[in-house]
Structure formats: structure tokens, C-alpha cells
Amino acid sequence: MNFAAQFFYSSYLSERLERLHSPNPALQDSEENDPFWQRDELHLGPSKPGRSYKGSISNGTMGRRPTLIEPERLKDFGEEDLINGDVKVWEAQVVGAPEIQLMDPPKTRRVSEFRASKPSTEYLRFEDISAAAFRIQSGIQKTPCTYSRLSKQYGMEIYLKKEHLHYTGSVKERGVLYLLTSLTQEQQKKGVIVATDCNFSMAVAHHAVELKIPVFVIMPSCCSSPRLRIYRDYGAMVISYGGTARDSQNHARHLATDNGYLYVEEDDSAAYLAGLGTVGMEIYEQVPKLDAVVVPAGGQFGLLAGTAAAIKHLNSRIMVIGVEPEGFPLLLHSLKTNSPVRDMHSNPNKKLYGDLVEHSLGIHTFQLAKKLVNKVISVSEENSLVAMLRFQEFERSTIDTEGAMGLAAILAGQLPELKGKRVAVVVSSANMELEVVRQCVERALVLEDRVSKFSVQLGDWPGEMAKLLDFLSREDVRLLDICHRRHSEKSDLFKTQVECVIETRDKTQSMQLRKMLSERYPSLRWLDR
């Protein structure tokens, strides 16, 4: 019975398929009206007008062909066996053709997606430093980087990058010249104005005149006459205003606003840092197989940041070490707090570090120093003064305390890791008034025990003073000053007190002299200067 049903069903299905694929497959109203066969899923041909296909669409074509017979209708053909009491049941199951998984079309990619992604824009790139080196090469001399005679004394190969040999005596000429050449023609025609007595202002005054840019310098009345004469000799228009630096700065800003001048001050602009970074390029070219670079850090710390950016790009294995004064360790405190410190609330010696303490640490220089500088140390004022003296004795030239800080770190023994290595030390500036230089040299001689002062009691009769002077002469000691006091409250009866200021060759001779004088004169007392 089941077999007959399947046979008639197959015949009926064949006839139905032929009618569906005929030229006019649509069913007429007179034909058999079977709701099962009139379902939308059974119409394999084109749909009637107004009828939309609701099946699945894949990749622009129809998906898997729908099943012509629903599985639940097949149960109707097997129920007669159950009615006749036959215990054998056939269950028909329609297995559709395996589903064909269409592959996704290849993804269309733009040409730009195959290119390397650009890194995030950096504030100071090596390309900027290279462009600055090309731009300023006609206006800035290439300073020497020479081997120092101090190398054998301190156990390392020391090369001194003598940036103090620039026309204004400062490395800041590099950044200033590139900054001025980067101005628009309109800004250059109107002119620039500065209001601080520092190396930066001197560089602006000199190079602005060379570039035929009008430049005005506003200085307080307390500025010394020799310094004002220097600005006038450069060709700048110098105006004295106010009693303090703040008064002159406010007046300069007011003039810039009213007359359209560009108020220029030392900051951490990209052009200024790129110009200073050319120092690193020259050092790398002049000193082969370099191990470390020691750079003074002060002011806006632009020299340290720019040099580190150039050196690390050329060779990341070269150490970059920053040095700043112990009385104003702005960068060290900023690195500890992980943010730029604006005010240290300290009172350093402005005669020695006036060019450093006038400025604060910029955010860009701080980020560059944090990323590129390997080590930052501070040096005492005494070590800087001794370094100035060493430079005069061994290099036959005068520098200021800012320029001597890099060498001071080596003399003080704060960089033992550089023993036996090749080190470049940047000598950044040499702008210090003559009277201050004299005082610094005298102080350095005292710190090295080469200038000493002592007091001794001598008998108040002829010949005692001559014996003392003869003794000092035989010991090859230079007498700088002598004071003979007869009426002293501390002198014994028939005694006179003598104070002498002497200079020895070195610390060794000073120690020997102290020992011999103590044995000869029990009343000897060494005095502090």
C-alpha cells in the first residue's frame, strides 16, 4: 500500500514539474487549487507581477534551492499501515542536497592600505635639525671639537666642543638664527624686540642686524654700561627703562603690541630647538666612535633636548648626560615629579647663573629630556669654579660657569662610568664680566688650597719679619699680601701679629708648607678667606 502511494506520488510530481518549466508555468484559475502547491517557495520560475521573493539571497543570486515537499506531509503516506494493524512502519525522510557555502568575494583594498602607517608626529624630528643645519651654515661657524689635555689626568678621552667661540660667545646663536630665518617676511619687516640681558638677547641683537631685521633691546637701568655697549655695537636700538627686569619686559610687550613688533624670548619652540640640535650633528661628525656626550642643562634646557634628539637618532647607544647647577636643579625635580616644575623657590647666585634662573622648564623640552636623556646630575658652585680655572690653565681661554658645568661633573668624579671611554663635553658659553671672572678665579684658587691665608706671631725686634719672608722665598711661595699689626689685642707682650696671603703651585706644595710652618711657628693659625 505504501509502495503504490509513492508510485502515484512520483508520477504526479513529474507531471507537476513539467508544467512548472513549461513556457507558461503560471497556474490558471481553472486549474487545481491546492494551497500546498501554491506556496511561494514552490514557484521556481519568475514570480508574478507584484509578487516579491522572500527567500534568502546570497552573493547576488538565489541561495539553496527550497525543498519541494515539506517533511510533515510525508507522514500522510504512511498512516494506512497503522490503520490496517500492520506493526511495520516506514518513515520517509527527505535529505536535501548538501548546502553549498559560497566564498566571500575578495575584499577590495585601497592602495593606501598597503603603505606603511605613518608614526605619530613628533615635536622635534631629525629632519627639522638637518634643515636647520643647512639653513644656518652660512651664518654660523662650525666650532672645533678638540682633544683636551685633561684626558690623561681624569682617565678618559675628553673632547671639548667649543661653542663659546661663536661671535656672541654662546651656543644660542644656532637656535636664534634659525628662529629668525623662519619668520615670515612681514614679521621680519616690522622687527623684533627683546627685554632680558642674557646670551639669547645678545644672539638676537647680532643676527637680527645681520639679517637686516629691525631689533629693539629694552634693558633696566641696573644693567652695566659695558653690557649696553655690546648691544649697541651689534647695531641694536637700546632703550633703558625701569629698575627691574620685569619692568623692562612689561614695557617691551607694550611696545610690541602698539607697534606690531614681535616680542622674542627664549622658549622651547620647534625652530629654536632644531637650531640648537645642530650641535649634536657636528659632534657626531667630528668625534668618531663616541661613547657619551655631556651637555650643560639650563634656561629652557633647549641645548640638552636638541642635542639629545640629534645624537639618539644617529646612534641610540651613545649616552647623553645633562648637568645643571646644584642650587637650581630644575630638571632633576621635574623628572622626580614627572611634570615640569615652574618654580624652585631657591636663591642661586645670579652673578654666576643669571642666564639659567631667568627661565622655567618648557613642556616640550621636558618630554624630550625624559625620553632621550640617559642621566641628569647636579654640580656644586665650587666644582664649576674649579672647572673654569682648569679651562684657563689647560685650554688657554675663559668660559663662564654655565659653560664649565659639563667639565665640572667630570672633575668632581660624578661620572665614574665614563672611565676609559670617549666623551664629548659641550662648552656652551663664555659671557661673563671681567670683574666677576677675576673673583671666580680667586675663589677657585682658594678652593684648591693654592691660595692660603695664615696668621703668626713674631718677636717685635728687627730681623723677625725678614726671617719669615726668607723662608717663604726659599720654599718658592708667592706672597700676595701681608699685614703687620703691632697693636693687637691677641698679641703677647713684645709680640707682633703678621697676616700673610700666599699662593702655592698646587695642593701638594700647600700641604708641605703647612707642615713646615707649623713646626717653625707654634702660634701659626690658618684663616679662611
Short mmCIF file of C-alpha atoms in Angstrom, two decimals, residues 305-503:
data_model
loop_
_atom_site.label_atom_id
_atom_site.label_comp_id
_atom_site.label_asym_id
_atom_site.label_seq_id
_atom_site.Cartn_x
_atom_site.Cartn_y
_atom_site.Cartn_z
CA ALA A 305 66.94 68.45 24.36
CA GLY A 306 68.09 69.36 20.86
CA THR A 307 71.49 67.68 21.19
CA ALA A 308 69.90 64.53 22.61
CA ALA A 309 67.40 64.37 19.73
CA ALA A 310 70.20 64.52 17.15
CA ILE A 311 72.59 62.13 18.91
CA LYS A 312 69.97 59.48 19.67
CA HIS A 313 68.76 59.47 16.08
CA LEU A 314 72.28 58.97 14.74
CA ASN A 315 73.31 56.38 17.34
CA SER A 316 70.98 55.36 20.16
CA ARG A 317 73.82 53.68 22.08
CA ILE A 318 75.59 56.99 22.79
CA MET A 319 74.85 58.21 26.31
CA VAL A 320 73.51 61.74 26.75
CA ILE A 321 74.13 63.24 30.19
CA GLY A 322 72.71 66.56 31.37
CA VAL A 323 74.37 68.72 34.04
CA GLU A 324 72.70 71.51 35.97
CA PRO A 325 73.68 73.67 38.98
CA GLU A 326 73.18 72.26 42.43
CA GLY A 327 71.48 75.44 43.59
CA PHE A 328 68.86 75.23 40.83
CA PRO A 329 68.21 71.54 39.93
CA LEU A 330 65.04 72.25 37.97
CA LEU A 331 65.23 69.25 35.62
CA LEU A 332 66.04 66.77 38.39
CA HIS A 333 62.99 67.83 40.40
CA SER A 334 60.83 67.75 37.30
CA LEU A 335 61.88 64.18 36.50
CA LYS A 336 61.14 63.12 40.07
CA THR A 337 57.65 64.63 39.99
CA ASN A 338 57.08 63.55 36.35
CA SER A 339 55.98 67.06 35.37
CA PRO A 340 57.75 70.35 34.61
CA VAL A 341 58.48 72.35 37.76
CA ARG A 342 57.82 76.05 37.30
CA ASP A 343 59.43 77.49 40.43
CA MET A 344 62.16 76.01 42.63
CA HIS A 345 61.82 78.60 45.44
CA SER A 346 65.62 78.73 45.59
CA ASN A 347 68.03 81.66 45.52
CA PRO A 348 71.08 80.75 43.41
CA ASN A 349 73.93 83.13 42.71
CA LYS A 350 72.57 85.34 39.91
CA LYS A 351 76.02 86.65 39.03
CA LEU A 352 77.06 83.10 38.18
CA TYR A 353 73.79 81.57 36.98
CA GLY A 354 71.72 84.59 35.99
CA ASP A 355 71.29 83.29 32.46
CA LEU A 356 69.90 79.99 33.81
CA VAL A 357 67.46 81.03 36.52
CA GLU A 358 65.59 83.60 34.40
CA HIS A 359 63.63 80.87 32.62
CA SER A 360 61.49 77.89 33.51
CA LEU A 361 61.40 74.39 32.08
CA GLY A 362 59.26 74.07 28.95
CA ILE A 363 56.84 71.18 28.48
CA HIS A 364 58.37 70.11 25.16
CA THR A 365 61.95 70.15 26.40
CA PHE A 366 60.86 68.20 29.46
CA GLN A 367 59.25 65.48 27.35
CA LEU A 368 62.32 65.25 25.09
CA ALA A 369 64.70 65.11 28.05
CA LYS A 370 62.61 62.48 29.79
CA LYS A 371 62.61 60.30 26.69
CA LEU A 372 66.15 60.77 25.35
CA VAL A 373 68.49 61.81 28.19
CA ASN A 374 70.16 58.90 29.98
CA LYS A 375 71.24 60.70 33.14
CA VAL A 376 70.92 64.10 34.82
CA ILE A 377 73.27 65.23 37.61
CA SER A 378 73.90 68.46 39.50
CA VAL A 379 77.23 70.09 40.29
CA SER A 380 78.15 72.48 43.07
CA GLU A 381 79.23 76.06 42.58
CA GLU A 382 82.71 75.19 43.85
CA ASN A 383 83.19 72.49 41.21
CA SER A 384 82.10 74.87 38.46
CA LEU A 385 84.62 77.48 39.60
CA VAL A 386 87.41 74.91 39.64
CA ALA A 387 86.40 73.80 36.14
CA MET A 388 86.68 77.42 34.97
CA LEU A 389 90.19 77.55 36.38
CA ARG A 390 91.16 74.26 34.72
CA PHE A 391 89.90 75.54 31.39
CA GLN A 392 92.01 78.68 31.69
CA GLU A 393 95.13 76.73 32.60
CA PHE A 394 94.86 73.87 30.10
CA GLU A 395 92.81 75.35 27.22
CA ARG A 396 94.04 78.95 27.48
CA SER A 397 90.60 80.52 27.26
CA THR A 398 87.98 81.90 29.61
CA ILE A 399 84.48 80.48 29.99
CA ASP A 400 81.63 81.17 32.39
CA THR A 401 80.08 78.88 34.98
CA GLU A 402 77.34 77.67 32.62
CA GLY A 403 79.90 76.61 30.04
CA ALA A 404 82.02 74.90 32.69
CA MET A 405 79.28 72.70 34.18
CA GLY A 406 79.91 69.75 31.86
CA LEU A 407 83.62 69.69 32.68
CA ALA A 408 82.82 70.23 36.38
CA ALA A 409 80.88 66.96 36.52
CA ILE A 410 83.95 65.06 35.31
CA LEU A 411 86.37 66.89 37.64
CA ALA A 412 84.14 66.18 40.64
CA GLY A 413 84.18 62.43 39.91
CA GLN A 414 80.41 62.20 39.42
CA LEU A 415 80.71 60.18 36.20
CA PRO A 416 82.83 57.13 37.06
CA GLU A 417 81.07 55.06 34.38
CA LEU A 418 82.87 57.10 31.71
CA LYS A 419 86.35 55.97 32.75
CA GLY A 420 88.29 54.77 29.72
CA LYS A 421 85.63 55.97 27.27
CA ARG A 422 85.47 58.67 24.62
CA VAL A 423 83.44 61.61 25.87
CA ALA A 424 82.42 64.89 24.23
CA VAL A 425 81.79 67.84 26.56
CA VAL A 426 79.84 70.84 25.28
CA VAL A 427 81.29 74.20 26.39
CA SER A 428 78.24 76.33 25.82
CA SER A 429 79.15 79.93 26.64
CA ALA A 430 81.79 82.42 27.77
CA ASN A 431 79.87 85.60 28.60
CA MET A 432 80.94 86.90 31.99
CA GLU A 433 82.03 90.35 33.05
CA LEU A 434 85.72 90.79 33.71
CA GLU A 435 85.36 91.65 37.39
CA VAL A 436 83.25 88.56 38.00
CA VAL A 437 85.81 86.41 36.18
CA ARG A 438 88.56 87.75 38.45
CA GLN A 439 86.57 86.95 41.56
CA CYS A 440 85.78 83.46 40.28
CA VAL A 441 89.43 82.71 39.60
CA GLU A 442 90.50 83.90 43.04
CA ARG A 443 87.80 81.82 44.66
CA ALA A 444 88.81 78.74 42.67
CA LEU A 445 92.43 79.12 43.77
CA VAL A 446 91.30 79.21 47.38
CA LEU A 447 89.13 76.12 46.91
CA GLU A 448 92.14 74.24 45.56
CA ASP A 449 94.29 75.34 48.54
CA ARG A 450 96.60 77.14 46.16
CA VAL A 451 95.89 80.49 47.80
CA SER A 452 96.01 80.46 51.59
CA LYS A 453 95.98 82.94 54.41
CA PHE A 454 97.68 82.46 57.76
CA SER A 455 98.43 84.45 60.90
CA VAL A 456 101.58 84.15 63.05
CA GLN A 457 103.08 86.00 66.00
CA LEU A 458 106.64 87.28 65.58
CA GLY A 459 109.01 88.96 68.01
CA ASP A 460 108.86 92.72 67.95
CA TRP A 461 112.52 93.26 67.14
CA PRO A 462 114.46 93.67 63.89
CA GLY A 463 115.01 90.66 61.67
CA GLU A 464 112.00 88.51 62.59
CA MET A 465 109.95 89.62 59.62
CA ALA A 466 112.92 89.12 57.30
CA LYS A 467 113.36 85.54 58.50
CA LEU A 468 109.73 84.71 57.65
CA LEU A 469 109.95 86.24 54.19
CA ASP A 470 113.24 84.49 53.51
CA PHE A 471 111.67 81.16 54.46
CA LEU A 472 108.75 81.69 52.09
CA SER A 473 111.12 82.67 49.30
CA ARG A 474 113.24 79.53 49.71
CA GLU A 475 110.09 77.37 49.53
CA ASP A 476 109.16 79.02 46.20
CA VAL A 477 105.97 80.52 47.64
CA ARG A 478 104.47 83.66 46.15
CA LEU A 479 103.49 86.33 48.67
CA LEU A 480 100.29 88.08 47.58
CA ASP A 481 99.56 90.26 50.61
CA ILE A 482 100.99 90.94 54.08
CA CYS A 483 99.60 92.82 57.08
CA HIS A 484 101.80 93.78 60.08
CA ARG A 485 99.82 94.64 63.26
CA ARG A 486 101.72 95.86 66.29
CA HIS A 487 98.77 96.83 68.47
CA SER A 488 96.70 93.68 68.51
CA GLU A 489 94.65 92.60 71.48
CA LYS A 490 95.53 88.96 70.84
CA SER A 491 99.32 89.54 70.70
CA ASP A 492 101.52 88.90 73.69
CA LEU A 493 103.81 91.50 75.13
CA PHE A 494 106.71 92.33 72.79
CA LYS A 495 105.00 90.34 70.04
CA THR A 496 103.50 91.47 66.76
CA GLN A 497 100.87 89.73 64.65
CA VAL A 498 101.51 89.18 60.95
CA GLU A 499 98.91 88.04 58.42
CA CYS A 500 100.08 86.72 55.04
CA VAL A 501 98.26 85.72 51.85
CA ILE A 502 100.33 83.28 49.81
CA GLU A 503 99.98 81.26 46.58
#
